[in-house]
Amino acid sequence: MKKAIVIGINYRKTSYALPDCEQDAKNLQRLLLKSHDEVEVFFEILPSELLELFNAAAKTLNKEDTLTVVYSGHGTQVTYGKLESDGINEALCLFKDKKLVCLLDKDLKDMLSMFSCKVLLYIDSCYSWGMRSIIAQEYQIKAMQFNFETDDVFEHRRLVSTNKPEVVVVAACSENQTSVS
């Protein structure tokens, strides 16, 4: 089985609104419906709701299945929580009902630990490449980063443990890079 969770957050009616993330999610939904058995799309979601979705998916997906997670929205760097070696944590900015809640990269890594299947994680946000560093500490990881200015693709592969699922991370921005919508 192939399942997809697609998140595109425009942060409507806020000072940090983005114009195209919901459209990204709709476009990816159409694309993924051609190859996936189930595609769920969210334009607003909080970390607790994402955790519920992951819990439900983990109960139905087996080792031979694939979970695709797509995120289009704000990413940030924060200096709270248990900090990484560089003194900064990367985070996804989840949003619902005018409430913004950061999902730290280490919390996303912990959420991924419930899966036995292959996970494809596409992050289209500022600082997205920095999120892969914490995920790479625990999983078999194949990470790809695109430089849209030069059309170059950088690949990073690190096999950590054969008893963990493969996590493929595709990041839109480098660890210290912001994107323009």
Coordinates of C-alpha atoms in Angstrom, one line a residue, residues 54-167:
F54 CA 0.9 9.1 11.9
N55 CA -0.5 6.8 14.7
A56 CA -3.4 5.8 12.5
A57 CA -1.1 5.2 9.4
A58 CA 1.4 3.2 11.5
K59 CA -1.3 0.8 12.5
T60 CA -2.2 0.0 8.8
L61 CA 1.1 0.3 7.0
N62 CA 3.4 -2.7 6.9
K63 CA 7.2 -3.1 6.1
E64 CA 6.6 -3.4 2.4
D65 CA 4.4 -0.3 2.3
T66 CA 5.3 3.4 1.6
L67 CA 4.3 6.5 3.4
T68 CA 4.8 9.8 1.5
V69 CA 4.7 13.0 3.6
V70 CA 4.8 16.3 1.8
Y71 CA 5.0 19.6 3.6
S72 CA 4.8 23.0 1.9
G73 CA 4.9 25.9 4.4
H74 CA 7.1 27.9 6.7
G75 CA 10.2 26.5 8.3
T76 CA 12.2 28.2 11.0
Q77 CA 15.2 28.0 13.3
V78 CA 14.6 28.3 17.0
T79 CA 16.9 28.4 20.0
Y80 CA 14.7 26.6 22.6
G81 CA 14.4 23.0 23.6
K82 CA 17.4 20.7 23.7
L83 CA 19.6 22.4 21.1
E84 CA 21.6 20.7 18.4
S85 CA 25.4 20.9 18.3
D86 CA 25.1 24.2 16.2
G87 CA 22.9 25.7 18.9
I88 CA 19.8 25.8 16.7
N89 CA 16.8 23.6 16.1
E90 CA 15.0 23.5 12.8
A91 CA 11.2 23.3 12.9
L92 CA 8.1 23.2 10.7
C93 CA 5.6 25.9 11.4
L94 CA 2.2 24.1 11.7
F95 CA -0.9 26.2 11.8
K96 CA -4.6 26.0 12.5
D97 CA -7.3 28.4 13.6
K98 CA -4.8 31.3 13.7
K99 CA -2.6 29.3 16.1
L100 CA 1.0 28.7 15.0
V101 CA 2.9 25.8 16.7
C102 CA 6.5 24.8 15.8
L103 CA 7.2 21.1 15.3
L104 CA 10.9 20.6 16.1
D105 CA 13.0 18.4 13.8
K106 CA 13.7 16.0 16.7
D107 CA 10.0 15.7 17.4
L108 CA 9.4 14.8 13.8
K109 CA 12.2 12.3 14.0
D110 CA 10.5 10.7 17.0
M111 CA 7.2 10.7 15.2
L112 CA 8.8 8.8 12.3
S113 CA 10.0 6.1 14.7
M114 CA 6.6 4.5 14.8
F115 CA 6.8 3.4 11.1
S116 CA 8.2 0.1 9.9
C117 CA 7.6 1.1 6.2
K118 CA 9.6 3.2 3.9
V119 CA 9.0 6.9 4.4
L120 CA 9.4 9.6 1.7
L121 CA 9.6 13.0 3.3
Y122 CA 9.4 16.1 1.0
I123 CA 9.9 19.4 2.8
D124 CA 9.4 22.6 0.9
S125 CA 10.3 25.2 3.5
C126 CA 13.0 27.4 4.7
Y127 CA 15.9 25.6 6.5
S128 CA 14.5 22.2 5.4
W129 CA 18.0 20.7 4.8
G130 CA 18.8 21.2 8.4
M131 CA 15.9 19.0 9.4
R132 CA 17.6 16.0 7.7
S133 CA 20.6 16.2 10.0
I134 CA 18.7 15.1 13.1
I135 CA 16.7 12.5 11.1
A136 CA 20.0 11.1 9.7
Q137 CA 21.2 10.3 13.2
E138 CA 18.7 7.4 13.5
Y139 CA 17.5 6.2 10.2
Q140 CA 18.7 4.7 7.0
I141 CA 18.5 7.9 5.1
K142 CA 18.8 9.1 1.5
A143 CA 18.5 12.8 1.4
M144 CA 18.4 15.0 -1.7
Q145 CA 18.7 18.7 -1.9
F146 CA 17.9 20.8 -5.0
N147 CA 19.5 24.1 -5.9
F148 CA 16.9 25.7 -8.1
E149 CA 19.2 28.4 -9.2
T150 CA 21.7 26.0 -10.8
D151 CA 19.4 22.9 -11.2
D152 CA 22.0 20.9 -9.2
V153 CA 21.0 17.9 -7.1
F154 CA 23.0 17.0 -4.0
E155 CA 22.5 13.6 -2.6
H156 CA 23.5 12.3 0.9
R157 CA 23.1 8.7 1.8
R158 CA 23.8 7.3 5.2
L159 CA 22.9 3.8 6.3
V160 CA 22.7 3.7 10.0
S161 CA 20.9 0.5 10.9
T162 CA 19.4 -2.3 8.9
N163 CA 16.5 -2.8 11.3
K164 CA 15.2 0.8 10.8
P165 CA 13.1 1.8 7.8
E166 CA 14.5 3.8 5.0
V167 CA 13.7 7.5 5.2

